[in-house]
């Protein structure tokens, strides 16, 4: 039962399994957040599979007043239980994927003894199963008039959610914060690699625009994909952003330019390695450079102020560290409040 009317937002957060200790339930909440503790294909270091738990733990330390949406805590936010079944499968398939990654790093054929192509096929099927599970969960929740957010895991986590949104919206764009373009087809042979999420997302025809911000670790083929996309993909490289700022261009002006590329409906995909690594030191693939947190928030505010609607979001690649969870929880709460603003008159 929802006791939000009697809830003291300035009191001590209750460790109740819900984000921020809020008293909401699935039935009472307007925003449902699905944790997806999956990092099977990470190619540098592990830990993001524990990101949902770290975010939940960190959220109990966050005060609820939000400058953008002071009443945002009242909207009804509910975090679904972290699935032990997904955690167990993640652990198993991650161990198997590591064998494939190691074999490739050694320059050896996957068909050598033992034949790892069978394991690769199993991992790809596990990815399909995960996407189908998330698709079904999100579609059911959206059909009830609720909004959805996703907490990864690695950045492959939200694909099923994006597919569900494609069944609900005829046209939407992705505002993508990341150090990486994630446009590699089946990176390392993994059809649903963390490095392939945006390549896979663009297979959804309803996604008319992908605007990427903070890129600074990108391969030659990905640059060519961006150049040949007929402006479906717009990239804002971190070094160029900084050069423009050094020359006197304001971040506000840059935000206006970035957001102008987006359609009316906007999905925000936030890989925390798009930030300066001091904010996400245990993320899977950290890269020097990146955005400050308030820069990212300023960009999201511009989405709201221009009258666009945030239709959903994911926060991925949060590492297995207390500080990472603290920062990740703040991002989730901010995005929840900004999403809420676009559907109410409270702003």
Short mmCIF file of N, CA and C in Angstrom, two decimals, residues 109-280:
data_model
loop_
_atom_site.label_atom_id
_atom_site.label_comp_id
_atom_site.label_asym_id
_atom_site.label_seq_id
_atom_site.Cartn_x
_atom_site.Cartn_y
_atom_site.Cartn_z
N UNK A 109 41.93 -19.36 -33.57
CA UNK A 109 40.63 -19.64 -34.15
C UNK A 109 39.70 -20.20 -33.08
N UNK A 110 38.46 -19.70 -33.06
CA UNK A 110 37.48 -20.19 -32.09
C UNK A 110 37.14 -21.66 -32.31
N UNK A 111 37.40 -22.16 -33.52
CA UNK A 111 37.08 -23.55 -33.82
C UNK A 111 38.17 -24.51 -33.36
N UNK A 112 39.28 -23.97 -32.85
CA UNK A 112 40.33 -24.83 -32.33
C UNK A 112 39.83 -25.58 -31.10
N UNK A 113 40.56 -26.58 -30.69
CA UNK A 113 40.15 -27.41 -29.55
C UNK A 113 40.41 -26.69 -28.22
N UNK A 114 39.39 -26.55 -27.36
CA UNK A 114 38.00 -26.93 -27.59
C UNK A 114 37.28 -25.93 -28.49
N UNK A 115 36.29 -26.38 -29.22
CA UNK A 115 35.55 -25.54 -30.16
C UNK A 115 34.65 -24.57 -29.37
N UNK A 116 35.01 -23.30 -29.42
CA UNK A 116 34.25 -22.30 -28.66
C UNK A 116 33.09 -21.71 -29.44
N UNK A 117 32.92 -22.08 -30.69
CA UNK A 117 31.79 -21.54 -31.46
C UNK A 117 30.46 -22.00 -30.87
N UNK A 118 30.46 -23.19 -30.26
CA UNK A 118 29.23 -23.68 -29.62
C UNK A 118 28.86 -22.79 -28.43
N UNK A 119 29.86 -22.44 -27.64
CA UNK A 119 29.64 -21.55 -26.50
C UNK A 119 29.19 -20.18 -26.97
N UNK A 120 29.80 -19.67 -28.04
CA UNK A 120 29.41 -18.37 -28.58
C UNK A 120 27.93 -18.36 -28.97
N UNK A 121 27.48 -19.44 -29.61
CA UNK A 121 26.07 -19.54 -29.99
C UNK A 121 25.17 -19.55 -28.75
N UNK A 122 25.61 -20.22 -27.70
CA UNK A 122 24.82 -20.25 -26.47
C UNK A 122 24.72 -18.86 -25.84
N UNK A 123 25.82 -18.12 -25.87
CA UNK A 123 25.83 -16.78 -25.29
C UNK A 123 24.91 -15.86 -26.09
N UNK A 124 24.96 -15.97 -27.42
CA UNK A 124 24.09 -15.14 -28.24
C UNK A 124 22.62 -15.47 -28.00
N UNK A 125 22.32 -16.75 -27.80
CA UNK A 125 20.94 -17.13 -27.48
C UNK A 125 20.53 -16.60 -26.12
N UNK A 126 21.44 -16.62 -25.15
CA UNK A 126 21.13 -16.07 -23.83
C UNK A 126 20.82 -14.58 -23.94
N UNK A 127 21.53 -13.88 -24.81
CA UNK A 127 21.24 -12.46 -25.03
C UNK A 127 19.87 -12.25 -25.62
N UNK A 128 19.48 -13.10 -26.57
CA UNK A 128 18.13 -13.00 -27.15
C UNK A 128 17.07 -13.24 -26.08
N UNK A 129 17.32 -14.23 -25.25
CA UNK A 129 16.35 -14.55 -24.19
C UNK A 129 16.21 -13.38 -23.22
N UNK A 130 17.32 -12.75 -22.87
CA UNK A 130 17.27 -11.60 -21.96
C UNK A 130 16.50 -10.45 -22.60
N UNK A 131 16.77 -10.19 -23.87
CA UNK A 131 16.06 -9.10 -24.57
C UNK A 131 14.57 -9.37 -24.62
N UNK A 132 14.20 -10.62 -24.87
CA UNK A 132 12.78 -10.97 -24.94
C UNK A 132 12.13 -10.80 -23.57
N UNK A 133 12.82 -11.21 -22.53
CA UNK A 133 12.29 -11.03 -21.17
C UNK A 133 12.05 -9.56 -20.87
N UNK A 134 13.03 -8.71 -21.16
CA UNK A 134 12.89 -7.28 -20.86
C UNK A 134 11.82 -6.65 -21.75
N UNK A 135 11.76 -7.05 -23.01
CA UNK A 135 10.73 -6.56 -23.92
C UNK A 135 9.34 -6.84 -23.35
N UNK A 136 9.11 -8.07 -22.93
CA UNK A 136 7.79 -8.46 -22.40
C UNK A 136 7.47 -7.68 -21.13
N UNK A 137 8.45 -7.56 -20.22
CA UNK A 137 8.22 -6.84 -18.97
C UNK A 137 7.89 -5.37 -19.23
N UNK A 138 8.66 -4.75 -20.11
CA UNK A 138 8.46 -3.32 -20.38
C UNK A 138 7.17 -3.07 -21.14
N UNK A 139 6.88 -3.91 -22.10
CA UNK A 139 5.65 -3.73 -22.88
C UNK A 139 4.42 -3.84 -21.97
N UNK A 140 4.42 -4.82 -21.08
CA UNK A 140 3.31 -4.97 -20.15
C UNK A 140 3.16 -3.74 -19.25
N UNK A 141 4.29 -3.23 -18.76
CA UNK A 141 4.26 -2.08 -17.86
C UNK A 141 3.81 -0.82 -18.59
N UNK A 142 4.32 -0.61 -19.80
CA UNK A 142 3.93 0.56 -20.59
C UNK A 142 2.45 0.50 -20.93
N UNK A 143 1.92 -0.70 -21.20
CA UNK A 143 0.50 -0.84 -21.55
C UNK A 143 -0.41 -0.46 -20.39
N UNK A 144 0.15 -0.44 -19.17
CA UNK A 144 -0.62 -0.03 -17.99
C UNK A 144 -0.54 1.48 -17.75
N UNK A 145 0.05 2.20 -18.67
CA UNK A 145 0.14 3.65 -18.56
C UNK A 145 1.31 4.12 -17.71
N UNK A 146 2.24 3.23 -17.40
CA UNK A 146 3.39 3.59 -16.58
C UNK A 146 4.60 3.88 -17.47
N UNK A 147 5.54 4.65 -16.92
CA UNK A 147 6.82 4.89 -17.58
C UNK A 147 7.84 3.89 -17.06
N UNK A 148 8.91 3.74 -17.83
CA UNK A 148 9.91 2.73 -17.50
C UNK A 148 11.31 3.32 -17.57
N UNK A 149 12.17 2.87 -16.66
CA UNK A 149 13.59 3.12 -16.73
C UNK A 149 14.32 1.80 -16.55
N UNK A 150 15.56 1.73 -17.02
CA UNK A 150 16.36 0.52 -16.88
C UNK A 150 17.70 0.86 -16.25
N UNK A 151 18.14 0.03 -15.32
CA UNK A 151 19.48 0.13 -14.76
C UNK A 151 20.26 -1.11 -15.16
N UNK A 152 21.37 -0.89 -15.94
CA UNK A 152 22.26 -2.02 -16.25
C UNK A 152 23.22 -2.20 -15.09
N UNK A 153 24.01 -3.19 -15.16
CA UNK A 153 24.58 -3.98 -16.18
C UNK A 153 25.36 -3.16 -17.22
N UNK A 154 25.94 -3.96 -18.14
CA UNK A 154 26.64 -3.30 -19.23
C UNK A 154 25.63 -2.69 -20.18
N UNK A 155 26.16 -2.02 -21.22
CA UNK A 155 25.27 -1.19 -22.04
C UNK A 155 24.42 -2.00 -23.00
N UNK A 156 24.64 -3.32 -23.07
CA UNK A 156 23.75 -4.14 -23.89
C UNK A 156 22.38 -4.30 -23.22
N UNK A 157 22.30 -3.98 -21.94
CA UNK A 157 21.11 -4.29 -21.12
C UNK A 157 19.78 -3.76 -21.63
N UNK A 158 19.69 -2.51 -22.15
CA UNK A 158 18.36 -1.96 -22.42
C UNK A 158 17.76 -2.29 -23.78
N UNK A 159 18.35 -3.16 -24.58
CA UNK A 159 17.86 -3.35 -25.95
C UNK A 159 16.40 -3.79 -25.99
N UNK A 160 16.01 -4.73 -25.13
CA UNK A 160 14.61 -5.16 -25.12
C UNK A 160 13.65 -4.03 -24.80
N UNK A 161 14.09 -3.11 -23.95
CA UNK A 161 13.27 -1.94 -23.61
C UNK A 161 13.12 -1.03 -24.83
N UNK A 162 14.21 -0.80 -25.54
CA UNK A 162 14.14 0.03 -26.75
C UNK A 162 13.20 -0.60 -27.78
N UNK A 163 13.23 -1.91 -27.89
CA UNK A 163 12.32 -2.60 -28.80
C UNK A 163 10.87 -2.42 -28.36
N UNK A 164 10.63 -2.44 -27.06
CA UNK A 164 9.27 -2.21 -26.54
C UNK A 164 8.80 -0.80 -26.85
N UNK A 165 9.68 0.18 -26.70
CA UNK A 165 9.32 1.55 -27.04
C UNK A 165 9.01 1.68 -28.52
N UNK A 166 9.72 0.91 -29.34
CA UNK A 166 9.45 0.92 -30.76
C UNK A 166 8.05 0.44 -31.11
N UNK A 167 7.46 -0.38 -30.24
CA UNK A 167 6.09 -0.85 -30.47
C UNK A 167 5.06 0.15 -29.97
N UNK A 168 5.54 1.20 -29.25
CA UNK A 168 4.63 2.19 -28.68
C UNK A 168 4.71 3.55 -29.37
N UNK A 169 5.86 3.87 -29.93
CA UNK A 169 6.07 5.18 -30.55
C UNK A 169 6.48 5.00 -32.00
N UNK A 170 5.88 5.81 -32.87
CA UNK A 170 6.20 5.71 -34.30
C UNK A 170 7.51 6.40 -34.64
N UNK A 171 7.97 7.29 -33.75
CA UNK A 171 9.19 8.04 -34.03
C UNK A 171 9.78 8.54 -32.72
N UNK A 172 11.04 8.21 -32.47
CA UNK A 172 11.73 8.79 -31.32
C UNK A 172 13.23 8.78 -31.57
N UNK A 173 13.92 9.61 -30.79
CA UNK A 173 15.36 9.71 -30.90
C UNK A 173 16.03 9.28 -29.62
N UNK A 174 17.31 8.97 -29.73
CA UNK A 174 18.12 8.61 -28.57
C UNK A 174 19.17 9.68 -28.34
N UNK A 175 19.20 10.21 -27.12
CA UNK A 175 20.29 11.07 -26.68
C UNK A 175 21.24 10.18 -25.89
N UNK A 176 22.42 9.98 -26.43
CA UNK A 176 23.33 8.93 -25.96
C UNK A 176 24.58 9.57 -25.36
N UNK A 177 24.76 9.41 -24.04
CA UNK A 177 25.96 9.89 -23.35
C UNK A 177 26.92 8.71 -23.23
N UNK A 178 28.14 8.87 -23.76
CA UNK A 178 29.05 7.72 -23.77
C UNK A 178 30.44 8.16 -24.24
N UNK A 179 31.46 7.46 -23.76
CA UNK A 179 32.80 7.64 -24.31
C UNK A 179 32.96 6.87 -25.61
N UNK A 180 32.05 5.91 -25.85
CA UNK A 180 32.14 5.01 -27.00
C UNK A 180 30.88 5.12 -27.86
N UNK A 181 31.06 4.88 -29.16
CA UNK A 181 29.91 4.97 -30.06
C UNK A 181 29.03 3.73 -30.01
N UNK A 182 29.58 2.58 -29.61
CA UNK A 182 28.81 1.33 -29.51
C UNK A 182 28.12 0.96 -30.82
N UNK A 183 28.83 1.19 -31.92
CA UNK A 183 28.28 0.93 -33.25
C UNK A 183 28.96 -0.25 -33.95
N UNK A 184 29.62 -1.11 -33.18
CA UNK A 184 30.30 -2.27 -33.75
C UNK A 184 29.31 -3.41 -33.94
N UNK A 185 29.18 -3.95 -35.15
CA UNK A 185 28.29 -5.10 -35.33
C UNK A 185 28.88 -6.35 -34.70
N UNK A 186 28.13 -6.96 -33.77
CA UNK A 186 28.55 -8.21 -33.12
C UNK A 186 30.01 -8.16 -32.69
N UNK A 187 30.32 -7.18 -31.85
CA UNK A 187 31.70 -7.00 -31.39
C UNK A 187 32.21 -8.27 -30.71
N UNK A 188 33.39 -8.72 -31.11
CA UNK A 188 34.04 -9.94 -30.60
C UNK A 188 33.19 -11.19 -30.84
N UNK A 189 32.26 -11.10 -31.80
CA UNK A 189 31.39 -12.23 -32.11
C UNK A 189 30.11 -12.28 -31.31
N UNK A 190 29.99 -11.39 -30.33
CA UNK A 190 28.80 -11.37 -29.47
C UNK A 190 27.73 -10.49 -30.11
N UNK A 191 26.64 -11.10 -30.51
CA UNK A 191 25.57 -10.37 -31.20
C UNK A 191 25.02 -9.24 -30.35
N UNK A 192 25.00 -9.45 -29.03
CA UNK A 192 24.44 -8.43 -28.12
C UNK A 192 25.53 -7.91 -27.20
N UNK A 193 26.66 -7.55 -27.79
CA UNK A 193 27.78 -6.99 -27.04
C UNK A 193 27.45 -5.61 -26.50
N UNK A 194 28.10 -5.26 -25.40
CA UNK A 194 28.01 -3.89 -24.89
C UNK A 194 28.53 -2.89 -25.91
N UNK A 195 29.41 -3.33 -26.81
CA UNK A 195 29.94 -2.45 -27.85
C UNK A 195 29.08 -2.39 -29.09
N UNK A 196 27.92 -3.08 -29.06
CA UNK A 196 27.03 -3.15 -30.23
C UNK A 196 25.64 -2.59 -29.97
N UNK A 197 25.40 -2.03 -28.79
CA UNK A 197 24.05 -1.64 -28.42
C UNK A 197 23.43 -0.64 -29.39
N UNK A 198 24.18 0.36 -29.82
CA UNK A 198 23.58 1.35 -30.71
C UNK A 198 23.48 0.84 -32.15
N UNK A 199 24.38 -0.04 -32.55
CA UNK A 199 24.23 -0.70 -33.84
C UNK A 199 22.93 -1.49 -33.85
N UNK A 200 22.67 -2.22 -32.77
CA UNK A 200 21.44 -3.01 -32.66
C UNK A 200 20.21 -2.12 -32.53
N UNK A 201 20.34 -1.03 -31.79
CA UNK A 201 19.20 -0.12 -31.61
C UNK A 201 18.75 0.47 -32.94
N UNK A 202 19.71 0.76 -33.81
CA UNK A 202 19.37 1.37 -35.10
C UNK A 202 18.67 0.39 -36.04
N UNK A 203 18.60 -0.89 -35.65
CA UNK A 203 17.78 -1.84 -36.39
C UNK A 203 16.30 -1.62 -36.13
N UNK A 204 15.99 -0.83 -35.10
CA UNK A 204 14.60 -0.49 -34.78
C UNK A 204 14.20 0.70 -35.64
N UNK A 205 13.31 0.52 -36.61
CA UNK A 205 13.04 1.60 -37.58
C UNK A 205 12.43 2.85 -36.97
N UNK A 206 11.77 2.70 -35.82
CA UNK A 206 11.13 3.87 -35.20
C UNK A 206 12.15 4.84 -34.60
N UNK A 207 13.40 4.42 -34.45
CA UNK A 207 14.44 5.31 -33.94
C UNK A 207 14.97 6.12 -35.12
N UNK A 208 14.55 7.36 -35.19
CA UNK A 208 14.89 8.20 -36.35
C UNK A 208 16.20 8.95 -36.17
N UNK A 209 16.67 9.06 -34.92
CA UNK A 209 17.87 9.87 -34.68
C UNK A 209 18.65 9.30 -33.50
N UNK A 210 19.96 9.30 -33.65
CA UNK A 210 20.87 8.94 -32.56
C UNK A 210 21.87 10.08 -32.42
N UNK A 211 21.81 10.78 -31.29
CA UNK A 211 22.70 11.90 -31.03
C UNK A 211 23.64 11.48 -29.90
N UNK A 212 24.92 11.38 -30.22
CA UNK A 212 25.92 10.85 -29.30
C UNK A 212 26.80 11.97 -28.77
N UNK A 213 26.98 12.01 -27.46
CA UNK A 213 27.71 13.10 -26.82
C UNK A 213 28.79 12.54 -25.90
N UNK A 214 30.01 13.03 -26.08
CA UNK A 214 31.11 12.64 -25.21
C UNK A 214 32.04 11.62 -25.80
N UNK A 215 31.86 11.27 -27.08
CA UNK A 215 32.66 10.23 -27.70
C UNK A 215 34.14 10.60 -27.69
N UNK A 216 34.97 9.63 -27.33
CA UNK A 216 36.41 9.88 -27.34
C UNK A 216 37.24 8.61 -27.44
N UNK A 217 36.59 7.46 -27.63
CA UNK A 217 37.30 6.20 -27.83
C UNK A 217 36.49 5.43 -28.86
N UNK A 218 36.88 5.54 -30.13
CA UNK A 218 36.02 5.11 -31.23
C UNK A 218 36.88 4.53 -32.34
N UNK A 219 36.38 3.48 -32.98
CA UNK A 219 37.17 2.83 -34.03
C UNK A 219 36.87 3.45 -35.39
N UNK A 220 37.73 3.15 -36.35
CA UNK A 220 37.63 3.74 -37.69
C UNK A 220 36.32 3.35 -38.36
N UNK A 221 35.92 2.10 -38.22
CA UNK A 221 34.67 1.66 -38.86
C UNK A 221 33.47 2.40 -38.30
N UNK A 222 33.49 2.68 -37.00
CA UNK A 222 32.37 3.41 -36.39
C UNK A 222 32.28 4.83 -36.93
N UNK A 223 33.42 5.47 -37.12
CA UNK A 223 33.43 6.82 -37.71
C UNK A 223 32.80 6.79 -39.10
N UNK A 224 33.12 5.74 -39.85
CA UNK A 224 32.55 5.63 -41.20
C UNK A 224 31.04 5.40 -41.15
N UNK A 225 30.59 4.60 -40.17
CA UNK A 225 29.15 4.39 -40.01
C UNK A 225 28.45 5.71 -39.72
N UNK A 226 29.03 6.51 -38.86
CA UNK A 226 28.45 7.82 -38.54
C UNK A 226 28.40 8.70 -39.78
N UNK A 227 29.51 8.76 -40.52
CA UNK A 227 29.59 9.63 -41.70
C UNK A 227 28.60 9.21 -42.78
N UNK A 228 28.35 7.92 -42.90
CA UNK A 228 27.49 7.41 -43.97
C UNK A 228 26.04 7.22 -43.54
N UNK A 229 25.67 7.74 -42.36
CA UNK A 229 24.33 7.50 -41.82
C UNK A 229 23.28 8.45 -42.37
N UNK A 230 23.68 9.35 -43.26
CA UNK A 230 22.74 10.35 -43.80
C UNK A 230 22.12 11.19 -42.69
N UNK A 231 22.96 11.50 -41.71
CA UNK A 231 22.58 12.37 -40.58
C UNK A 231 21.61 11.70 -39.60
N UNK A 232 21.41 10.40 -39.74
CA UNK A 232 20.62 9.70 -38.73
C UNK A 232 21.40 9.64 -37.42
N UNK A 233 22.71 9.58 -37.52
CA UNK A 233 23.60 9.61 -36.36
C UNK A 233 24.36 10.93 -36.38
N UNK A 234 24.30 11.63 -35.25
CA UNK A 234 25.05 12.88 -35.09
C UNK A 234 25.98 12.71 -33.90
N UNK A 235 27.27 12.90 -34.12
CA UNK A 235 28.26 12.66 -33.08
C UNK A 235 28.88 13.95 -32.59
N UNK A 236 28.96 14.09 -31.28
CA UNK A 236 29.66 15.20 -30.63
C UNK A 236 30.84 14.61 -29.86
N UNK A 237 32.02 14.78 -30.45
CA UNK A 237 33.23 14.20 -29.87
C UNK A 237 33.73 15.07 -28.73
N UNK A 238 34.12 14.40 -27.66
CA UNK A 238 34.56 15.13 -26.46
C UNK A 238 35.72 16.10 -26.74
N UNK A 239 36.75 15.72 -27.50
CA UNK A 239 37.83 16.68 -27.76
C UNK A 239 37.35 17.92 -28.51
N UNK A 240 36.42 17.75 -29.43
CA UNK A 240 35.90 18.90 -30.18
C UNK A 240 35.04 19.78 -29.29
N UNK A 241 34.23 19.15 -28.44
CA UNK A 241 33.44 19.93 -27.48
C UNK A 241 34.35 20.82 -26.63
N UNK A 242 35.41 20.23 -26.14
CA UNK A 242 36.33 21.00 -25.28
C UNK A 242 37.06 22.09 -26.06
N UNK A 243 37.47 21.81 -27.29
CA UNK A 243 38.11 22.84 -28.10
C UNK A 243 37.18 24.02 -28.34
N UNK A 244 35.90 23.72 -28.58
CA UNK A 244 34.93 24.80 -28.78
C UNK A 244 34.74 25.62 -27.51
N UNK A 245 34.74 24.95 -26.37
CA UNK A 245 34.60 25.67 -25.11
C UNK A 245 35.84 26.50 -24.82
N UNK A 246 37.02 25.97 -25.11
CA UNK A 246 38.25 26.73 -24.91
C UNK A 246 38.25 27.99 -25.77
N UNK A 247 37.58 27.91 -26.93
CA UNK A 247 37.52 29.06 -27.84
C UNK A 247 36.42 30.04 -27.47
N UNK A 248 35.65 29.72 -26.42
CA UNK A 248 34.65 30.67 -25.91
C UNK A 248 33.21 30.29 -26.12
N UNK A 249 32.93 29.16 -26.76
CA UNK A 249 31.55 28.74 -26.94
C UNK A 249 31.00 28.21 -25.63
N UNK A 250 29.82 28.65 -25.24
CA UNK A 250 29.27 28.24 -23.95
C UNK A 250 28.65 26.85 -24.04
N UNK A 251 28.59 26.17 -22.91
CA UNK A 251 27.95 24.87 -22.86
C UNK A 251 26.47 25.00 -23.16
N UNK A 252 25.86 26.09 -22.73
CA UNK A 252 24.45 26.31 -23.03
C UNK A 252 24.20 26.36 -24.54
N UNK A 253 25.07 27.06 -25.27
CA UNK A 253 24.92 27.13 -26.73
C UNK A 253 25.11 25.75 -27.36
N UNK A 254 26.09 25.01 -26.84
CA UNK A 254 26.32 23.66 -27.36
C UNK A 254 25.12 22.76 -27.09
N UNK A 255 24.51 22.89 -25.91
CA UNK A 255 23.34 22.09 -25.59
C UNK A 255 22.18 22.40 -26.53
N UNK A 256 21.99 23.67 -26.83
CA UNK A 256 20.92 24.04 -27.76
C UNK A 256 21.15 23.41 -29.13
N UNK A 257 22.41 23.41 -29.56
CA UNK A 257 22.74 22.81 -30.86
C UNK A 257 22.52 21.31 -30.83
N UNK A 258 22.95 20.67 -29.77
CA UNK A 258 22.81 19.21 -29.66
C UNK A 258 21.34 18.81 -29.67
N UNK A 259 20.54 19.47 -28.83
CA UNK A 259 19.14 19.10 -28.67
C UNK A 259 18.33 19.39 -29.93
N UNK A 260 18.75 20.39 -30.70
CA UNK A 260 18.04 20.73 -31.93
C UNK A 260 18.03 19.56 -32.92
N UNK A 261 18.93 18.63 -32.77
CA UNK A 261 18.97 17.47 -33.65
C UNK A 261 17.91 16.42 -33.31
N UNK A 262 17.31 16.53 -32.14
CA UNK A 262 16.43 15.47 -31.64
C UNK A 262 14.97 15.70 -32.03
N UNK A 263 14.22 14.61 -32.25
CA UNK A 263 12.77 14.74 -32.49
C UNK A 263 12.03 15.03 -31.19
N UNK A 264 10.71 15.04 -31.25
CA UNK A 264 9.89 15.43 -30.10
C UNK A 264 10.04 14.44 -28.95
N UNK A 265 10.03 13.16 -29.25
CA UNK A 265 10.16 12.14 -28.22
C UNK A 265 11.62 11.71 -28.10
N UNK A 266 12.13 11.73 -26.87
CA UNK A 266 13.55 11.51 -26.64
C UNK A 266 13.75 10.43 -25.57
N UNK A 267 14.58 9.48 -25.89
CA UNK A 267 15.03 8.47 -24.94
C UNK A 267 16.47 8.81 -24.57
N UNK A 268 16.79 8.76 -23.28
CA UNK A 268 18.15 9.07 -22.83
C UNK A 268 18.85 7.78 -22.43
N UNK A 269 19.97 7.52 -23.09
CA UNK A 269 20.79 6.35 -22.77
C UNK A 269 22.10 6.86 -22.18
N UNK A 270 22.31 6.57 -20.91
CA UNK A 270 23.43 7.16 -20.15
C UNK A 270 24.40 6.07 -19.74
N UNK A 271 25.50 5.96 -20.49
CA UNK A 271 26.62 5.13 -20.08
C UNK A 271 27.53 6.02 -19.24
N UNK A 272 27.76 5.64 -17.99
CA UNK A 272 28.48 6.55 -17.10
C UNK A 272 29.93 6.75 -17.48
N UNK A 273 30.47 5.93 -18.41
CA UNK A 273 31.83 6.22 -18.84
C UNK A 273 31.89 7.44 -19.75
N UNK A 274 30.72 8.00 -20.08
CA UNK A 274 30.69 9.29 -20.76
C UNK A 274 31.12 10.42 -19.85
N UNK A 275 31.11 10.17 -18.55
CA UNK A 275 31.53 11.17 -17.57
C UNK A 275 33.05 11.11 -17.35
N UNK A 276 33.56 12.15 -16.71
CA UNK A 276 34.94 12.13 -16.23
C UNK A 276 35.11 10.91 -15.32
N UNK A 277 36.17 10.11 -15.51
CA UNK A 277 36.31 8.88 -14.72
C UNK A 277 36.39 9.08 -13.21
N UNK A 278 36.64 10.29 -12.76
CA UNK A 278 36.62 10.49 -11.30
C UNK A 278 35.24 10.25 -10.73
N UNK A 279 34.21 10.34 -11.59
CA UNK A 279 32.84 10.12 -11.15
C UNK A 279 32.42 8.66 -11.27
N UNK A 280 33.18 7.88 -12.02
CA UNK A 280 32.80 6.48 -12.25
C UNK A 280 34.06 5.63 -12.35
#
